[in-house]
PDB file of C-alpha atoms in Angstrom:
ATOM      1  CA  MET B   5       0.073   0.036   0.075  1.00  0.00           C
ATOM      2  CA  LYS B   6       2.771   2.482   0.810  1.00  0.00           C
ATOM      3  CA  ALA B   7       4.428   1.637  -2.280  1.00  0.00           C
ATOM      4  CA  ARG B   8       1.237   2.662  -4.435  1.00  0.00           C
ATOM      5  CA  LEU B   9       1.033   5.936  -2.348  1.00  0.00           C
ATOM      6  CA  ALA B  10       4.719   6.663  -3.028  1.00  0.00           C
ATOM      7  CA  ALA B  11       4.357   5.759  -6.726  1.00  0.00           C
ATOM      8  CA  SER B  12       1.135   7.947  -7.023  1.00  0.00           C
ATOM      9  CA  ALA B  13       3.018  11.009  -5.212  1.00  0.00           C
ATOM     10  CA  ALA B  14       6.135  10.666  -7.330  1.00  0.00           C
ATOM     11  CA  LEU B  15       3.662  10.519 -10.502  1.00  0.00           C
ATOM     12  CA  ALA B  16       1.972  13.816  -9.358  1.00  0.00           C
ATOM     13  CA  LEU B  17       5.312  15.476  -8.643  1.00  0.00           C
ATOM     14  CA  GLY B  18       6.583  14.493 -12.092  1.00  0.00           C
ATOM     15  CA  ILE B  19       3.426  15.802 -13.802  1.00  0.00           C
ATOM     16  CA  ALA B  20       3.805  19.170 -11.872  1.00  0.00           C
ATOM     17  CA  LEU B  21       7.230  19.717 -12.650  1.00  0.00           C
ATOM     18  CA  GLY B  22       6.882  18.684 -16.062  1.00  0.00           C
ATOM     19  CA  GLY B  23       3.985  20.857 -16.759  1.00  0.00           C
ATOM     20  CA  SER B  24       5.544  23.930 -15.212  1.00  0.00           C
ATOM     21  CA  GLY B  25       9.134  23.609 -16.134  1.00  0.00           C
ATOM     22  CA  CYS B  26       8.108  23.847 -20.052  1.00  0.00           C
ATOM     23  CA  ALA B  27       8.025  27.694 -19.365  1.00  0.00           C
ATOM     24  CA  MET B  28      11.751  27.577 -18.766  1.00  0.00           C
ATOM     25  CA  LEU B  29      12.410  26.376 -22.266  1.00  0.00           C
ATOM     26  CA  THR B  30       9.736  28.122 -24.234  1.00  0.00           C
ATOM     27  CA  TYR B  31       9.973  31.475 -25.783  1.00  0.00           C
ATOM     28  CA  GLN B  32       7.939  34.098 -23.687  1.00  0.00           C
ATOM     29  CA  ALA B  33       6.453  36.916 -25.836  1.00  0.00           C
ATOM     30  CA  THR B  34       5.788  38.904 -22.759  1.00  0.00           C
ATOM     31  CA  THR B  35       9.485  39.413 -22.224  1.00  0.00           C
ATOM     32  CA  GLU B  36       9.967  41.200 -25.356  1.00  0.00           C
ATOM     33  CA  LYS B  37      10.235  44.730 -25.534  1.00  0.00           C
ATOM     34  CA  TYR B  38       8.225  46.243 -28.462  1.00  0.00           C
ATOM     35  CA  ASP B  39       6.549  49.532 -29.552  1.00  0.00           C
ATOM     36  CA  ALA B  40       2.826  48.895 -28.966  1.00  0.00           C
ATOM     37  CA  SER B  41       1.655  52.066 -30.683  1.00  0.00           C
ATOM     38  CA  ASP B  42       2.235  53.376 -34.018  1.00  0.00           C
ATOM     39  CA  GLY B  43       5.298  55.266 -33.093  1.00  0.00           C
ATOM     40  CA  VAL B  44       8.964  54.312 -32.533  1.00  0.00           C
ATOM     41  CA  SER B  45      11.096  54.340 -29.081  1.00  0.00           C
ATOM     42  CA  ALA B  46      14.537  54.832 -28.097  1.00  0.00           C
ATOM     43  CA  ASP B  47      16.787  55.311 -25.053  1.00  0.00           C
ATOM     44  CA  VAL B  48      19.403  58.009 -25.092  1.00  0.00           C
ATOM     45  CA  GLY B  49      21.340  58.104 -21.981  1.00  0.00           C
ATOM     46  CA  ALA B  50      19.042  58.958 -19.204  1.00  0.00           C
ATOM     47  CA  LEU B  51      16.235  59.777 -21.514  1.00  0.00           C
ATOM     48  CA  ASP B  52      13.576  57.428 -22.756  1.00  0.00           C
ATOM     49  CA  VAL B  53      12.029  58.690 -25.882  1.00  0.00           C
ATOM     50  CA  ARG B  54       8.464  56.943 -26.581  1.00  0.00           C
ATOM     51  CA  ASN B  55       6.131  56.824 -29.437  1.00  0.00           C
ATOM     52  CA  VAL B  56       7.799  59.080 -31.792  1.00  0.00           C
ATOM     53  CA  LEU B  57       5.653  59.660 -34.930  1.00  0.00           C
ATOM     54  CA  VAL B  58       4.934  62.584 -37.369  1.00  0.00           C
ATOM     55  CA  VAL B  59       1.402  63.527 -38.444  1.00  0.00           C
ATOM     56  CA  SER B  60       1.027  65.224 -41.804  1.00  0.00           C
ATOM     57  CA  ASP B  61      -1.874  65.474 -44.378  1.00  0.00           C
ATOM     58  CA  ASP B  62       0.551  66.375 -47.221  1.00  0.00           C
ATOM     59  CA  GLY B  63       4.069  65.479 -46.334  1.00  0.00           C
ATOM     60  CA  GLU B  64       5.099  69.114 -46.417  1.00  0.00           C
ATOM     61  CA  GLU B  65       4.462  70.143 -42.943  1.00  0.00           C
ATOM     62  CA  GLY B  66       4.255  67.758 -40.038  1.00  0.00           C
ATOM     63  CA  ASN B  67       3.520  67.710 -36.308  1.00  0.00           C
ATOM     64  CA  LEU B  68       6.279  65.643 -34.398  1.00  0.00           C
ATOM     65  CA  VAL B  69       4.498  63.638 -31.542  1.00  0.00           C
ATOM     66  CA  LEU B  70       6.630  61.997 -28.678  1.00  0.00           C
ATOM     67  CA  SER B  71       6.973  61.650 -25.000  1.00  0.00           C
ATOM     68  CA  VAL B  72      10.197  62.033 -23.289  1.00  0.00           C
ATOM     69  CA  THR B  73      10.968  60.660 -19.757  1.00  0.00           C
ATOM     70  CA  ASN B  74      14.018  61.547 -17.765  1.00  0.00           C
ATOM     71  CA  THR B  75      15.029  58.737 -15.685  1.00  0.00           C
ATOM     72  CA  SER B  76      17.713  60.634 -13.702  1.00  0.00           C
ATOM     73  CA  THR B  77      17.565  63.369 -11.136  1.00  0.00           C
ATOM     74  CA  ASP B  78      19.452  65.809 -13.234  1.00  0.00           C
ATOM     75  CA  ASP B  79      17.891  68.091 -15.919  1.00  0.00           C
ATOM     76  CA  GLU B  80      18.807  66.802 -19.476  1.00  0.00           C
ATOM     77  CA  THR B  81      18.173  68.206 -22.938  1.00  0.00           C
ATOM     78  CA  LEU B  82      17.216  66.013 -25.991  1.00  0.00           C
ATOM     79  CA  SER B  83      18.442  67.288 -29.311  1.00  0.00           C
ATOM     80  CA  LEU B  84      16.442  65.921 -32.382  1.00  0.00           C
ATOM     81  CA  GLN B  85      17.874  66.202 -35.825  1.00  0.00           C
ATOM     82  CA  PHE B  86      15.848  65.585 -38.908  1.00  0.00           C
ATOM     83  CA  VAL B  87      18.752  64.018 -40.899  1.00  0.00           C
ATOM     84  CA  ASP B  88      17.432  64.656 -44.403  1.00  0.00           C
ATOM     85  CA  GLN B  89      15.673  67.897 -43.799  1.00  0.00           C
ATOM     86  CA  GLY B  90      18.234  69.525 -41.333  1.00  0.00           C
ATOM     87  CA  ASP B  91      15.796  71.018 -38.747  1.00  0.00           C
ATOM     88  CA  THR B  92      16.918  70.640 -35.364  1.00  0.00           C
ATOM     89  CA  PHE B  93      15.049  70.823 -32.107  1.00  0.00           C
ATOM     90  CA  GLU B  94      15.857  70.727 -28.333  1.00  0.00           C
ATOM     91  CA  ILE B  95      13.648  69.587 -25.582  1.00  0.00           C
ATOM     92  CA  ASP B  96      14.407  70.322 -21.945  1.00  0.00           C
ATOM     93  CA  VAL B  97      13.372  67.675 -19.731  1.00  0.00           C
ATOM     94  CA  ASP B  98      13.587  68.086 -15.745  1.00  0.00           C
ATOM     95  CA  GLY B  99      15.091  65.188 -13.631  1.00  0.00           C
ATOM     96  CA  GLY B 100      12.411  62.611 -12.976  1.00  0.00           C
ATOM     97  CA  GLU B 101       9.795  64.223 -15.223  1.00  0.00           C
ATOM     98  CA  THR B 102       7.987  63.225 -18.589  1.00  0.00           C
ATOM     99  CA  VAL B 103       7.529  65.952 -21.182  1.00  0.00           C
ATOM    100  CA  SER B 104       4.898  65.112 -23.894  1.00  0.00           C
ATOM    101  CA  LEU B 105       4.825  67.074 -27.287  1.00  0.00           C
ATOM    102  CA  GLY B 106       2.484  67.250 -30.191  1.00  0.00           C
ATOM    103  CA  THR B 107      -0.568  66.000 -28.669  1.00  0.00           C
ATOM    104  CA  ALA B 108      -4.090  67.492 -28.659  1.00  0.00           C
ATOM    105  CA  GLU B 109      -3.466  69.008 -25.070  1.00  0.00           C
ATOM    106  CA  GLU B 110       0.325  70.016 -25.869  1.00  0.00           C
ATOM    107  CA  GLU B 111       1.785  72.642 -28.153  1.00  0.00           C
ATOM    108  CA  PRO B 112       2.551  71.127 -31.445  1.00  0.00           C
ATOM    109  CA  LEU B 113       6.260  70.798 -32.544  1.00  0.00           C
ATOM    110  CA  LEU B 114       5.900  71.712 -36.132  1.00  0.00           C
ATOM    111  CA  ILE B 115       8.338  70.499 -39.009  1.00  0.00           C
ATOM    112  CA  GLU B 116       7.821  73.103 -41.728  1.00  0.00           C
ATOM    113  CA  ASN B 117       9.973  71.605 -44.554  1.00  0.00           C
ATOM    114  CA  LEU B 118       9.244  68.012 -43.949  1.00  0.00           C
ATOM    115  CA  ASP B 119       9.326  66.718 -47.505  1.00  0.00           C
ATOM    116  CA  ALA B 120       8.395  63.198 -46.790  1.00  0.00           C
ATOM    117  CA  GLU B 121       5.747  60.678 -48.053  1.00  0.00           C
ATOM    118  CA  VAL B 122       2.640  60.046 -45.884  1.00  0.00           C
ATOM    119  CA  GLY B 123       3.008  56.513 -44.959  1.00  0.00           C
ATOM    120  CA  GLY B 124       6.944  56.627 -45.259  1.00  0.00           C
ATOM    121  CA  LEU B 125       9.580  57.087 -42.772  1.00  0.00           C
ATOM    122  CA  VAL B 126      11.982  59.823 -41.909  1.00  0.00           C
ATOM    123  CA  SER B 127      15.389  59.615 -40.322  1.00  0.00           C
ATOM    124  CA  VAL B 128      15.794  61.532 -36.784  1.00  0.00           C
ATOM    125  CA  TYR B 129      18.877  61.495 -34.910  1.00  0.00           C
ATOM    126  CA  LEU B 130      18.490  61.776 -31.092  1.00  0.00           C
ATOM    127  CA  GLN B 131      21.349  63.116 -28.702  1.00  0.00           C
ATOM    128  CA  ALA B 132      21.395  63.574 -25.072  1.00  0.00           C
ATOM    129  CA  GLY B 133      24.320  65.165 -23.189  1.00  0.00           C
ATOM    130  CA  SER B 134      27.527  63.097 -23.542  1.00  0.00           C
ATOM    131  CA  ALA B 135      25.439  59.964 -24.486  1.00  0.00           C
ATOM    132  CA  GLU B 136      25.962  57.864 -27.702  1.00  0.00           C
ATOM    133  CA  GLY B 137      23.325  59.222 -30.071  1.00  0.00           C
ATOM    134  CA  VAL B 138      20.926  57.093 -32.201  1.00  0.00           C
ATOM    135  CA  GLU B 139      19.231  57.261 -35.373  1.00  0.00           C
ATOM    136  CA  ILE B 140      15.552  56.206 -35.565  1.00  0.00           C
ATOM    137  CA  GLN B 141      13.118  55.693 -38.393  1.00  0.00           C
ATOM    138  CA  VAL B 142      10.112  57.717 -37.480  1.00  0.00           C
ATOM    139  CA  PRO B 143       6.741  57.066 -39.405  1.00  0.00           C
ATOM    140  CA  VAL B 144       4.831  59.698 -41.146  1.00  0.00           C
ATOM    141  CA  LEU B 145       1.101  59.230 -40.593  1.00  0.00           C
ATOM    142  CA  ASP B 146      -1.879  61.356 -41.785  1.00  0.00           C
ATOM    143  CA  GLY B 147      -5.191  62.104 -39.993  1.00  0.00           C
ATOM    144  CA  ARG B 148      -7.244  59.114 -41.125  1.00  0.00           C
ATOM    145  CA  LEU B 149      -7.421  57.496 -38.078  1.00  0.00           C
ATOM    146  CA  PRO B 150      -9.631  59.183 -35.462  1.00  0.00           C
ATOM    147  CA  GLU B 151      -6.699  59.297 -32.733  1.00  0.00           C
ATOM    148  CA  TYR B 152      -4.535  61.458 -35.071  1.00  0.00           C
ATOM    149  CA  GLU B 153      -7.321  63.539 -36.856  1.00  0.00           C
ATOM    150  CA  ASP B 154      -6.876  66.305 -34.115  1.00  0.00           C
ATOM    151  CA  LEU B 155      -2.950  66.222 -34.677  1.00  0.00           C
ATOM    152  CA  VAL B 156      -2.718  67.277 -38.206  1.00  0.00           C
ATOM    153  CA  PRO B 157      -1.102  70.672 -38.365  1.00  0.00           C
TER     154      PRO B 157
END
């Protein structure tokens, strides 16, 4: 009788370990970082730049939409340069704060000589302090979607 009980316990333990152990070997999509929205993201030094996109109806003038979070306690400045257009912008972000630009509630950051196709990408170089800069490919969207119709310049 004790042998059957021990065998049953061993079998139950084996099933429990086998069923839970496969998570150690299987790819877990929830651990993968990705951009859940239409914009792109990048980390530049202590600055987390999120959901960067340009909204434009004609590809000539655009509204740059983004959020920047400063993860340090020091004030930082983010420099953005549109590689092909040459336009440069600077955004000051206080330590521990988040700045959002281009949204319906915030002042738009207008790019007047965008010269890009709607549905295409523009190259933007990001730099913060002495940290190594990064170039990102930013999507250019129009106001067809309801969430962007108020963001068209």
